[in-house]
PDB file of C-alpha atoms and ligand atoms in Angstrom:
ATOM      1  CA  MET A 241      12.135 -10.097 -22.227  1.00  0.00           C
ATOM      2  CA  LEU A 242      10.840  -7.053 -20.300  1.00  0.00           C
ATOM      3  CA  ASN A 243      11.085  -3.586 -21.798  1.00  0.00           C
ATOM      4  CA  ALA A 244      10.878  -0.031 -20.472  1.00  0.00           C
ATOM      5  CA  GLN A 245       7.700   0.854 -22.402  1.00  0.00           C
ATOM      6  CA  GLN A 246       5.594  -1.676 -20.521  1.00  0.00           C
ATOM      7  CA  PRO A 247       3.305  -0.381 -17.735  1.00  0.00           C
ATOM      8  CA  ILE A 248       3.644  -0.814 -13.978  1.00  0.00           C
ATOM      9  CA  GLY A 249       0.849  -2.832 -12.355  1.00  0.00           C
ATOM     10  CA  ILE A 250      -0.280  -1.826  -8.864  1.00  0.00           C
ATOM     11  CA  PHE A 251      -2.969  -3.521  -6.815  1.00  0.00           C
ATOM     12  CA  ASP A 252      -4.735  -3.276  -3.483  1.00  0.00           C
ATOM     13  CA  SER A 253      -8.049  -4.256  -1.972  1.00  0.00           C
ATOM     14  CA  GLY A 254      -9.424  -0.760  -2.647  1.00  0.00           C
ATOM     15  CA  ILE A 255      -8.392   2.875  -2.496  1.00  0.00           C
ATOM     16  CA  GLY A 256      -5.419   2.322  -0.186  1.00  0.00           C
ATOM     17  CA  GLY A 257      -3.054   1.449  -2.989  1.00  0.00           C
ATOM     18  CA  LEU A 258      -3.904   4.734  -4.672  1.00  0.00           C
ATOM     19  CA  THR A 259      -1.735   6.454  -2.063  1.00  0.00           C
ATOM     20  CA  VAL A 260       1.164   4.396  -3.397  1.00  0.00           C
ATOM     21  CA  ALA A 261       0.128   4.762  -7.061  1.00  0.00           C
ATOM     22  CA  ASN A 262      -0.017   8.518  -6.602  1.00  0.00           C
ATOM     23  CA  ALA A 263       3.503   8.629  -5.133  1.00  0.00           C
ATOM     24  CA  VAL A 264       4.815   6.404  -7.953  1.00  0.00           C
ATOM     25  CA  SER A 265       3.120   8.552 -10.582  1.00  0.00           C
ATOM     26  CA  LYS A 266       4.693  11.733  -9.128  1.00  0.00           C
ATOM     27  CA  ALA A 267       8.172  10.228  -8.800  1.00  0.00           C
ATOM     28  CA  LEU A 268       8.054   8.555 -12.221  1.00  0.00           C
ATOM     29  CA  PRO A 269       5.888  10.740 -14.488  1.00  0.00           C
ATOM     30  CA  ASN A 270       6.874   8.832 -17.635  1.00  0.00           C
ATOM     31  CA  GLU A 271       5.486   5.551 -16.375  1.00  0.00           C
ATOM     32  CA  GLU A 272       2.078   4.213 -17.294  1.00  0.00           C
ATOM     33  CA  ILE A 273       0.223   2.711 -14.320  1.00  0.00           C
ATOM     34  CA  ILE A 274      -2.404  -0.006 -14.468  1.00  0.00           C
ATOM     35  CA  TYR A 275      -4.173  -0.010 -11.122  1.00  0.00           C
ATOM     36  CA  PHE A 276      -6.477  -2.724  -9.824  1.00  0.00           C
ATOM     37  CA  GLY A 277      -8.586  -2.164  -6.690  1.00  0.00           C
ATOM     38  CA  ASP A 278     -10.294  -5.358  -5.577  1.00  0.00           C
ATOM     39  CA  THR A 279     -13.276  -3.513  -4.110  1.00  0.00           C
ATOM     40  CA  ALA A 280     -15.404  -6.662  -4.438  1.00  0.00           C
ATOM     41  CA  HIS A 281     -13.352  -8.307  -1.668  1.00  0.00           C
ATOM     42  CA  LEU A 282     -12.494  -5.367   0.535  1.00  0.00           C
ATOM     43  CA  PRO A 283     -11.365  -5.497   3.316  1.00  0.00           C
ATOM     44  CA  TYR A 284      -8.521  -7.988   2.906  1.00  0.00           C
ATOM     45  CA  GLY A 285      -7.509  -7.501   6.541  1.00  0.00           C
ATOM     46  CA  ASP A 286     -10.043 -10.029   7.846  1.00  0.00           C
ATOM     47  CA  LYS A 287      -9.665 -12.655   5.101  1.00  0.00           C
ATOM     48  CA  SER A 288      -7.816 -15.979   5.344  1.00  0.00           C
ATOM     49  CA  LEU A 289      -4.320 -16.425   3.899  1.00  0.00           C
ATOM     50  CA  GLU A 290      -5.709 -18.800   1.268  1.00  0.00           C
ATOM     51  CA  ALA A 291      -8.355 -16.318   0.141  1.00  0.00           C
ATOM     52  CA  ILE A 292      -5.842 -13.459  -0.189  1.00  0.00           C
ATOM     53  CA  GLN A 293      -3.395 -15.681  -2.063  1.00  0.00           C
ATOM     54  CA  GLY A 294      -6.159 -16.715  -4.474  1.00  0.00           C
ATOM     55  CA  TYR A 295      -7.261 -13.114  -5.108  1.00  0.00           C
ATOM     56  CA  SER A 296      -3.657 -11.997  -5.587  1.00  0.00           C
ATOM     57  CA  ILE A 297      -2.920 -14.678  -8.186  1.00  0.00           C
ATOM     58  CA  LYS A 298      -5.982 -13.776 -10.215  1.00  0.00           C
ATOM     59  CA  ILE A 299      -5.136 -10.054 -10.081  1.00  0.00           C
ATOM     60  CA  ALA A 300      -1.511 -10.783 -11.014  1.00  0.00           C
ATOM     61  CA  ASP A 301      -2.804 -12.718 -14.043  1.00  0.00           C
ATOM     62  CA  PHE A 302      -4.870  -9.696 -15.052  1.00  0.00           C
ATOM     63  CA  LEU A 303      -1.846  -7.391 -14.709  1.00  0.00           C
ATOM     64  CA  LEU A 304       0.342  -9.808 -16.662  1.00  0.00           C
ATOM     65  CA  GLN A 305      -2.263  -9.840 -19.427  1.00  0.00           C
ATOM     66  CA  LYS A 306      -1.977  -6.047 -19.422  1.00  0.00           C
ATOM     67  CA  ASN A 307       1.716  -6.614 -20.103  1.00  0.00           C
ATOM     68  CA  CYS A 308       3.086  -5.095 -16.875  1.00  0.00           C
ATOM     69  CA  LYS A 309       6.863  -5.106 -16.433  1.00  0.00           C
ATOM     70  CA  LEU A 310       6.599  -4.753 -12.653  1.00  0.00           C
ATOM     71  CA  ILE A 311       3.813  -5.699 -10.278  1.00  0.00           C
ATOM     72  CA  LEU A 312       3.668  -3.826  -6.993  1.00  0.00           C
ATOM     73  CA  ILE A 313       1.538  -5.297  -4.213  1.00  0.00           C
ATOM     74  CA  ALA A 314       0.342  -1.964  -2.792  1.00  0.00           C
ATOM     75  CA  CYS A 315      -1.268  -3.629   0.193  1.00  0.00           C
ATOM     76  CA  ASN A 316       0.482  -4.677   3.393  1.00  0.00           C
ATOM     77  CA  THR A 317      -2.016  -7.457   4.048  1.00  0.00           C
ATOM     78  CA  ALA A 318      -1.477  -9.027   0.619  1.00  0.00           C
ATOM     79  CA  SER A 319       2.282  -8.381   0.852  1.00  0.00           C
ATOM     80  CA  ALA A 320       2.351 -10.349   4.131  1.00  0.00           C
ATOM     81  CA  ALA A 321       0.046 -13.136   2.912  1.00  0.00           C
ATOM     82  CA  ALA A 322       0.854 -13.589  -0.754  1.00  0.00           C
ATOM     83  CA  TYR A 323       4.282 -12.197  -1.703  1.00  0.00           C
ATOM     84  CA  GLU A 324       6.066 -15.589  -1.697  1.00  0.00           C
ATOM     85  CA  THR A 325       3.158 -17.263  -3.511  1.00  0.00           C
ATOM     86  CA  LEU A 326       3.157 -14.554  -6.181  1.00  0.00           C
ATOM     87  CA  LYS A 327       6.923 -14.701  -6.548  1.00  0.00           C
ATOM     88  CA  ASN A 328       6.720 -18.398  -7.418  1.00  0.00           C
ATOM     89  CA  TYR A 329       3.721 -17.835  -9.639  1.00  0.00           C
ATOM     90  CA  ILE A 330       5.059 -14.888 -11.629  1.00  0.00           C
ATOM     91  CA  GLY A 331       8.635 -16.131 -11.971  1.00  0.00           C
ATOM     92  CA  ASP A 332      10.466 -14.041 -14.541  1.00  0.00           C
ATOM     93  CA  LYS A 333       7.310 -12.850 -16.334  1.00  0.00           C
ATOM     94  CA  ALA A 334       7.515  -9.525 -14.433  1.00  0.00           C
ATOM     95  CA  LEU A 335       9.383  -7.939 -11.533  1.00  0.00           C
ATOM     96  CA  LEU A 336       7.527  -8.196  -8.236  1.00  0.00           C
ATOM     97  CA  MET A 337       7.641  -5.829  -5.257  1.00  0.00           C
ATOM     98  CA  ASN A 338       5.851  -5.667  -1.934  1.00  0.00           C
ATOM     99  CA  VAL A 339       5.345  -2.642   0.329  1.00  0.00           C
ATOM    100  CA  ILE A 340       6.871  -4.176   3.454  1.00  0.00           C
ATOM    101  CA  ASP A 341      10.555  -4.704   2.586  1.00  0.00           C
ATOM    102  CA  PRO A 342      11.304  -1.069   1.552  1.00  0.00           C
ATOM    103  CA  MET A 343       9.559   0.207   4.727  1.00  0.00           C
ATOM    104  CA  VAL A 344      11.492  -2.188   6.959  1.00  0.00           C
ATOM    105  CA  GLU A 345      14.771  -1.122   5.391  1.00  0.00           C
ATOM    106  CA  ALA A 346      14.011   2.606   5.814  1.00  0.00           C
ATOM    107  CA  ILE A 347      12.999   2.164   9.458  1.00  0.00           C
ATOM    108  CA  ALA A 348      15.926  -0.101  10.355  1.00  0.00           C
ATOM    109  CA  ASN A 349      18.322   2.484   8.912  1.00  0.00           C
ATOM    110  CA  ASP A 350      16.828   5.273  11.009  1.00  0.00           C
ATOM    111  CA  THR A 351      18.818   5.050  14.234  1.00  0.00           C
ATOM    112  CA  SER A 352      16.770   7.808  15.898  1.00  0.00           C
ATOM    113  CA  ILE A 353      14.006   5.215  16.310  1.00  0.00           C
ATOM    114  CA  LYS A 354      14.370   3.024  19.415  1.00  0.00           C
ATOM    115  CA  LYS A 355      10.742   2.309  20.332  1.00  0.00           C
ATOM    116  CA  LEU A 356       8.351   1.785  17.490  1.00  0.00           C
ATOM    117  CA  GLY A 357       4.610   1.396  17.166  1.00  0.00           C
ATOM    118  CA  ILE A 358       3.077  -0.515  14.242  1.00  0.00           C
ATOM    119  CA  ILE A 359      -0.573  -0.324  13.220  1.00  0.00           C
ATOM    120  CA  GLY A 360      -2.176  -2.331  10.441  1.00  0.00           C
ATOM    121  CA  THR A 361      -4.934  -4.768   9.595  1.00  0.00           C
ATOM    122  CA  LYS A 362      -5.539  -7.963  11.580  1.00  0.00           C
ATOM    123  CA  GLY A 363      -3.874  -9.960   8.801  1.00  0.00           C
ATOM    124  CA  THR A 364      -0.696  -7.869   8.729  1.00  0.00           C
ATOM    125  CA  ILE A 365      -0.327  -7.560  12.505  1.00  0.00           C
ATOM    126  CA  SER A 366      -1.046 -11.230  13.253  1.00  0.00           C
ATOM    127  CA  SER A 367       1.577 -12.274  10.684  1.00  0.00           C
ATOM    128  CA  GLY A 368       4.227 -10.518  12.835  1.00  0.00           C
ATOM    129  CA  ILE A 369       6.092  -9.819   9.606  1.00  0.00           C
ATOM    130  CA  TYR A 370       7.228  -6.283  10.481  1.00  0.00           C
ATOM    131  CA  GLU A 371       8.624  -7.323  13.878  1.00  0.00           C
ATOM    132  CA  LYS A 372      10.417 -10.343  12.397  1.00  0.00           C
ATOM    133  CA  LYS A 373      12.012  -8.412   9.547  1.00  0.00           C
ATOM    134  CA  LEU A 374      12.872  -5.383  11.696  1.00  0.00           C
ATOM    135  CA  LYS A 375      14.415  -7.485  14.461  1.00  0.00           C
ATOM    136  CA  ALA A 376      16.517  -9.340  11.876  1.00  0.00           C
ATOM    137  CA  LEU A 377      18.013  -6.035  10.705  1.00  0.00           C
ATOM    138  CA  ARG A 378      18.155  -4.253  14.072  1.00  0.00           C
ATOM    139  CA  PRO A 379      17.840  -6.586  17.085  1.00  0.00           C
ATOM    140  CA  THR A 380      17.826  -3.727  19.640  1.00  0.00           C
ATOM    141  CA  LEU A 381      14.700  -2.103  18.229  1.00  0.00           C
ATOM    142  CA  GLU A 382      11.610  -2.382  20.472  1.00  0.00           C
ATOM    143  CA  PRO A 383       8.545  -2.738  18.265  1.00  0.00           C
ATOM    144  CA  SER A 384       4.997  -3.121  19.511  1.00  0.00           C
ATOM    145  CA  SER A 385       2.024  -3.573  17.266  1.00  0.00           C
ATOM    146  CA  LEU A 386      -1.738  -3.254  17.324  1.00  0.00           C
ATOM    147  CA  ALA A 387      -4.371  -4.417  14.840  1.00  0.00           C
ATOM    148  CA  THR A 388      -6.554  -1.423  14.057  1.00  0.00           C
ATOM    149  CA  ALA A 389      -9.254  -3.339  12.258  1.00  0.00           C
ATOM    150  CA  LEU A 390     -11.760  -0.520  11.769  1.00  0.00           C
ATOM    151  CA  LEU A 391      -9.454   1.962  10.094  1.00  0.00           C
ATOM    152  CA  ALA A 392      -9.295   0.683   6.495  1.00  0.00           C
ATOM    153  CA  SER A 393     -13.078   0.330   6.211  1.00  0.00           C
ATOM    154  CA  MET A 394     -13.551   3.691   7.925  1.00  0.00           C
ATOM    155  CA  ILE A 395     -11.304   5.377   5.334  1.00  0.00           C
ATOM    156  CA  GLU A 396     -12.829   3.450   2.464  1.00  0.00           C
ATOM    157  CA  ALA A 397     -16.229   4.777   3.561  1.00  0.00           C
ATOM    158  CA  GLY A 398     -14.871   8.337   3.343  1.00  0.00           C
ATOM    159  CA  PHE A 399     -14.280   8.940   7.055  1.00  0.00           C
ATOM    160  CA  TYR A 400     -10.955  10.755   7.439  1.00  0.00           C
ATOM    161  CA  ASN A 401      -9.999  14.238   8.602  1.00  0.00           C
ATOM    162  CA  ASN A 402     -13.188  14.561  10.610  1.00  0.00           C
ATOM    163  CA  SER A 403     -14.240  14.280  14.240  1.00  0.00           C
ATOM    164  CA  VAL A 404     -15.459  10.679  13.876  1.00  0.00           C
ATOM    165  CA  SER A 405     -12.186   9.429  12.439  1.00  0.00           C
ATOM    166  CA  GLN A 406     -10.115  11.407  14.975  1.00  0.00           C
ATOM    167  CA  ALA A 407     -12.120   9.867  17.856  1.00  0.00           C
ATOM    168  CA  ILE A 408     -11.551   6.324  16.554  1.00  0.00           C
ATOM    169  CA  ILE A 409      -7.854   6.989  15.944  1.00  0.00           C
ATOM    170  CA  ASN A 410      -7.430   8.495  19.431  1.00  0.00           C
ATOM    171  CA  SER A 411      -9.041   5.466  20.973  1.00  0.00           C
ATOM    172  CA  TYR A 412      -6.670   3.051  19.175  1.00  0.00           C
ATOM    173  CA  LEU A 413      -3.561   5.137  19.871  1.00  0.00           C
ATOM    174  CA  ALA A 414      -4.377   5.247  23.587  1.00  0.00           C
ATOM    175  CA  TYR A 415      -2.896   1.712  23.632  1.00  0.00           C
ATOM    176  CA  PRO A 416      -0.437   1.772  26.603  1.00  0.00           C
ATOM    177  CA  ASP A 417       2.570   0.463  24.602  1.00  0.00           C
ATOM    178  CA  PHE A 418       2.223   3.364  22.168  1.00  0.00           C
ATOM    179  CA  GLN A 419       2.632   6.185  24.669  1.00  0.00           C
ATOM    180  CA  ASP A 420       6.429   6.514  24.580  1.00  0.00           C
ATOM    181  CA  VAL A 421       7.236   5.502  20.992  1.00  0.00           C
ATOM    182  CA  ASP A 422       9.652   7.513  18.792  1.00  0.00           C
ATOM    183  CA  GLY A 423       8.049   6.351  15.575  1.00  0.00           C
ATOM    184  CA  MET A 424       4.839   4.875  14.186  1.00  0.00           C
ATOM    185  CA  VAL A 425       4.578   2.633  11.133  1.00  0.00           C
ATOM    186  CA  LEU A 426       1.424   2.999   9.079  1.00  0.00           C
ATOM    187  CA  ALA A 427       1.472  -0.632   7.959  1.00  0.00           C
ATOM    188  CA  CYS A 428      -1.578  -0.293   5.757  1.00  0.00           C
ATOM    189  CA  THR A 429      -1.671   1.623   2.508  1.00  0.00           C
ATOM    190  CA  HIS A 430      -4.997   3.203   3.461  1.00  0.00           C
ATOM    191  CA  TYR A 431      -3.453   5.046   6.393  1.00  0.00           C
ATOM    192  CA  PRO A 432      -1.610   7.900   4.597  1.00  0.00           C
ATOM    193  CA  LEU A 433      -5.101   9.431   4.452  1.00  0.00           C
ATOM    194  CA  ILE A 434      -5.138   9.648   8.249  1.00  0.00           C
ATOM    195  CA  ARG A 435      -1.463  10.488   8.688  1.00  0.00           C
ATOM    196  CA  LYS A 436      -2.230  14.056   9.824  1.00  0.00           C
ATOM    197  CA  GLU A 437      -4.651  12.817  12.476  1.00  0.00           C
ATOM    198  CA  ILE A 438      -2.024  10.401  13.799  1.00  0.00           C
ATOM    199  CA  GLU A 439       0.592  13.176  13.871  1.00  0.00           C
ATOM    200  CA  PHE A 440      -1.933  15.401  15.645  1.00  0.00           C
ATOM    201  CA  PHE A 441      -2.435  12.747  18.345  1.00  0.00           C
ATOM    202  CA  TYR A 442       1.331  12.830  19.036  1.00  0.00           C
ATOM    203  CA  HIS A 443       1.552  16.649  18.680  1.00  0.00           C
ATOM    204  CA  ASN A 444       3.965  16.089  15.776  1.00  0.00           C
ATOM    205  CA  ARG A 445       6.594  14.774  18.209  1.00  0.00           C
ATOM    206  CA  ILE A 446       7.221  11.386  16.603  1.00  0.00           C
ATOM    207  CA  LYS A 447       8.230  10.162  13.151  1.00  0.00           C
ATOM    208  CA  VAL A 448       5.474   8.603  11.097  1.00  0.00           C
ATOM    209  CA  PHE A 449       6.428   6.157   8.342  1.00  0.00           C
ATOM    210  CA  ASP A 450       3.998   5.495   5.529  1.00  0.00           C
ATOM    211  CA  SER A 451       4.358   3.557   2.308  1.00  0.00           C
ATOM    212  CA  THR A 452       4.179   6.385  -0.227  1.00  0.00           C
ATOM    213  CA  ASP A 453       7.515   8.108  -0.928  1.00  0.00           C
ATOM    214  CA  ILE A 454       9.556   5.227   0.504  1.00  0.00           C
ATOM    215  CA  ILE A 455       7.911   2.793  -1.910  1.00  0.00           C
ATOM    216  CA  ALA A 456       8.025   5.190  -4.868  1.00  0.00           C
ATOM    217  CA  SER A 457      11.794   5.649  -4.549  1.00  0.00           C
ATOM    218  CA  SER A 458      12.223   1.922  -4.144  1.00  0.00           C
ATOM    219  CA  VAL A 459      10.261   1.300  -7.378  1.00  0.00           C
ATOM    220  CA  GLN A 460      12.486   3.875  -9.103  1.00  0.00           C
ATOM    221  CA  LYS A 461      15.595   2.100  -7.829  1.00  0.00           C
ATOM    222  CA  VAL A 462      14.413  -1.368  -8.905  1.00  0.00           C
ATOM    223  CA  LEU A 463      13.441  -0.151 -12.398  1.00  0.00           C
ATOM    224  CA  ALA A 464      16.766   1.685 -12.783  1.00  0.00           C
ATOM    225  CA  GLU A 465      18.740  -1.394 -11.689  1.00  0.00           C
ATOM    226  CA  ASN A 466      16.919  -3.425 -14.327  1.00  0.00           C
ATOM    227  CA  ASN A 467      17.242  -0.795 -17.072  1.00  0.00           C
ATOM    228  CA  LEU A 468      13.473  -0.539 -17.200  1.00  0.00           C
ATOM    229  CA  LEU A 469      12.873   3.167 -16.514  1.00  0.00           C
ATOM    230  CA  ASN A 470      10.658   4.650 -19.193  1.00  0.00           C
ATOM    231  CA  HIS A 471      12.435   7.700 -20.629  1.00  0.00           C
ATOM    232  CA  LEU A 472       9.970   8.337 -23.391  1.00  0.00           C
ATOM    233  CA  LYS A 473       6.560   9.678 -22.624  1.00  0.00           C
ATOM    234  CA  ASN A 474       3.927  10.290 -20.039  1.00  0.00           C
ATOM    235  CA  GLN A 475       1.240   7.708 -20.730  1.00  0.00           C
ATOM    236  CA  LYS A 476      -2.339   7.439 -19.625  1.00  0.00           C
ATOM    237  CA  HIS A 477      -3.014   5.543 -16.419  1.00  0.00           C
ATOM    238  CA  HIS A 478      -5.858   3.049 -16.085  1.00  0.00           C
ATOM    239  CA  PHE A 479      -7.790   2.372 -12.896  1.00  0.00           C
ATOM    240  CA  TYR A 480      -9.802  -0.821 -12.660  1.00  0.00           C
ATOM    241  CA  VAL A 481     -12.087  -1.913  -9.846  1.00  0.00           C
ATOM    242  CA  SER A 482     -13.732  -5.286  -9.358  1.00  0.00           C
ATOM    243  CA  ASP A 483     -16.849  -3.623  -7.936  1.00  0.00           C
ATOM    244  CA  PHE A 484     -17.721  -0.016  -8.672  1.00  0.00           C
ATOM    245  CA  THR A 485     -18.379   2.182  -5.636  1.00  0.00           C
ATOM    246  CA  PRO A 486     -19.053   5.950  -5.791  1.00  0.00           C
ATOM    247  CA  ALA A 487     -16.872   6.456  -2.657  1.00  0.00           C
ATOM    248  CA  PHE A 488     -13.931   4.887  -4.485  1.00  0.00           C
ATOM    249  CA  GLU A 489     -14.349   7.211  -7.445  1.00  0.00           C
ATOM    250  CA  THR A 490     -14.658  10.336  -5.284  1.00  0.00           C
ATOM    251  CA  THR A 491     -11.529   9.494  -3.313  1.00  0.00           C
ATOM    252  CA  ALA A 492      -9.659   8.445  -6.436  1.00  0.00           C
ATOM    253  CA  ARG A 493     -10.262  11.907  -7.908  1.00  0.00           C
ATOM    254  CA  ILE A 494      -9.223  13.714  -4.734  1.00  0.00           C
ATOM    255  CA  PHE A 495      -6.001  11.765  -4.781  1.00  0.00           C
ATOM    256  CA  PHE A 496      -4.989  12.318  -8.349  1.00  0.00           C
ATOM    257  CA  HIS A 497      -6.149  15.935  -8.660  1.00  0.00           C
ATOM    258  CA  GLU A 498      -7.476  15.012 -12.049  1.00  0.00           C
ATOM    259  CA  GLU A 499     -10.445  13.289 -13.604  1.00  0.00           C
ATOM    260  CA  ILE A 500      -9.901   9.615 -13.070  1.00  0.00           C
ATOM    261  CA  VAL A 501     -12.111   7.302 -15.026  1.00  0.00           C
ATOM    262  CA  LEU A 502     -12.735   4.139 -13.071  1.00  0.00           C
ATOM    263  CA  GLU A 503     -13.213   1.108 -15.237  1.00  0.00           C
ATOM    264  CA  HIS A 504     -15.307  -1.676 -13.812  1.00  0.00           C
ATOM    265  CA  PHE A 505     -13.614  -4.986 -14.523  1.00  0.00           C
ATOM    266  CA  PRO A 506     -15.650  -7.905 -13.163  1.00  0.00           C
ATOM    267  CA  LEU A 507     -12.693 -10.209 -12.561  1.00  0.00           C
ATOM    268  CA  TRP A 508     -14.740 -12.564 -10.406  1.00  0.00           C
ATOM    269  CA  ASP A 509     -17.800 -13.085 -12.622  1.00  0.00           C
TER     270      ASP A 509
HETATM  271  N1  DGL B 282      -4.669  -1.327   2.258  1.00  0.00           N
HETATM  272  C1  DGL B 282      -4.484  -2.661   2.696  1.00  0.00           C
HETATM  273  C2  DGL B 282      -3.224  -2.849   3.487  1.00  0.00           C
HETATM  274  O1  DGL B 282      -2.258  -2.158   3.222  1.00  0.00           O
HETATM  275  C3  DGL B 282      -5.610  -3.471   3.217  1.00  0.00           C
HETATM  276  C4  DGL B 282      -6.821  -2.893   3.772  1.00  0.00           C
HETATM  277  C5  DGL B 282      -7.859  -3.980   3.813  1.00  0.00           C
HETATM  278  O2  DGL B 282      -8.392  -4.284   2.756  1.00  0.00           O
HETATM  279  O3  DGL B 282      -8.100  -4.551   4.890  1.00  0.00           O
HETATM  280  O4  DGL B 282      -3.137  -3.679   4.344  1.00  0.00           O
END
C-alpha cells in the first residue's frame, strides 16, 4: 500500500531529467525526490531498445528499493523505449509516469498549433511516438520531426547559451520543414537548457513546449488523484549518478540554486 510520505523517484540518462526534477520540486515543495542520472550510459539517444529497457529496469529496482511511491521517467528516449516494459515490471509497486503523454495532451489541446516541429534524440524521433500519439488525438495536426543527435551531449558537456551552441541549434533548425511551424516540441529533457536559443532562432514568434511545468502539474494531478500528495514537510532530496562527472555537478547546482550533493552509486559494478 503506497503512502504520501514516500519519495518520488525521477530518472534520466544524465542532467536532462534535472529540468523536470526542478519543476517538480518547485510545484510540490513538500515532496522528497530521489533522482538517478545514469551518467555511465549517457547518451541514451543512440542506444538500442533492449539496452534502454535493461537500464530502465535496473534503475526502477533501485528507486523501488528507495521506497518511491511514483517513478517518473524524466527522459523522452526511455519513455519511448521502456515505458510499457516498466509498467509490466513495476505493476502496483509504484505509480509510473512518462514525459511523453502529458506533453502530447497539452499540445493536442492547444488549437493555435496547426504545424508543429519536434526535435529529440535519434531514439525518440525514430520511434515516431509523438506523431502517432498526436495524430490519434488531433488528426489534422501537421507534425514534422528531426533527430538532433548532437544536442544532448552538447548540453551535457556544458555547451548552452553560447555561440557554439547557438550555431549548432541554428544549423538544425534550418531544416526546411521547420520554417513555417507554429510550435516546437522539445522532446528531450535536456533541451529546456537551450529553450531561449530556440526561441531566439524564431524571434519568439512560435510556441515552444518543454517537459518542465507540463510534467510537474501532471505529477501533481496524478498524486492528488491517488491521495498521495505529501502535506507534511519539505524533505531532503537525493541525487545519485552512476558515474560521477564534474560537469554534472556544476550544472546540477546551477539548476537547483542550492548546494546539491551528488552521490555516486555504482549501479553497474
Ligand atoms: N534527456 C533524454 C531525453 O529526454 C536523453 C538524452 C540522451 O541521453 O540521449 O531523451
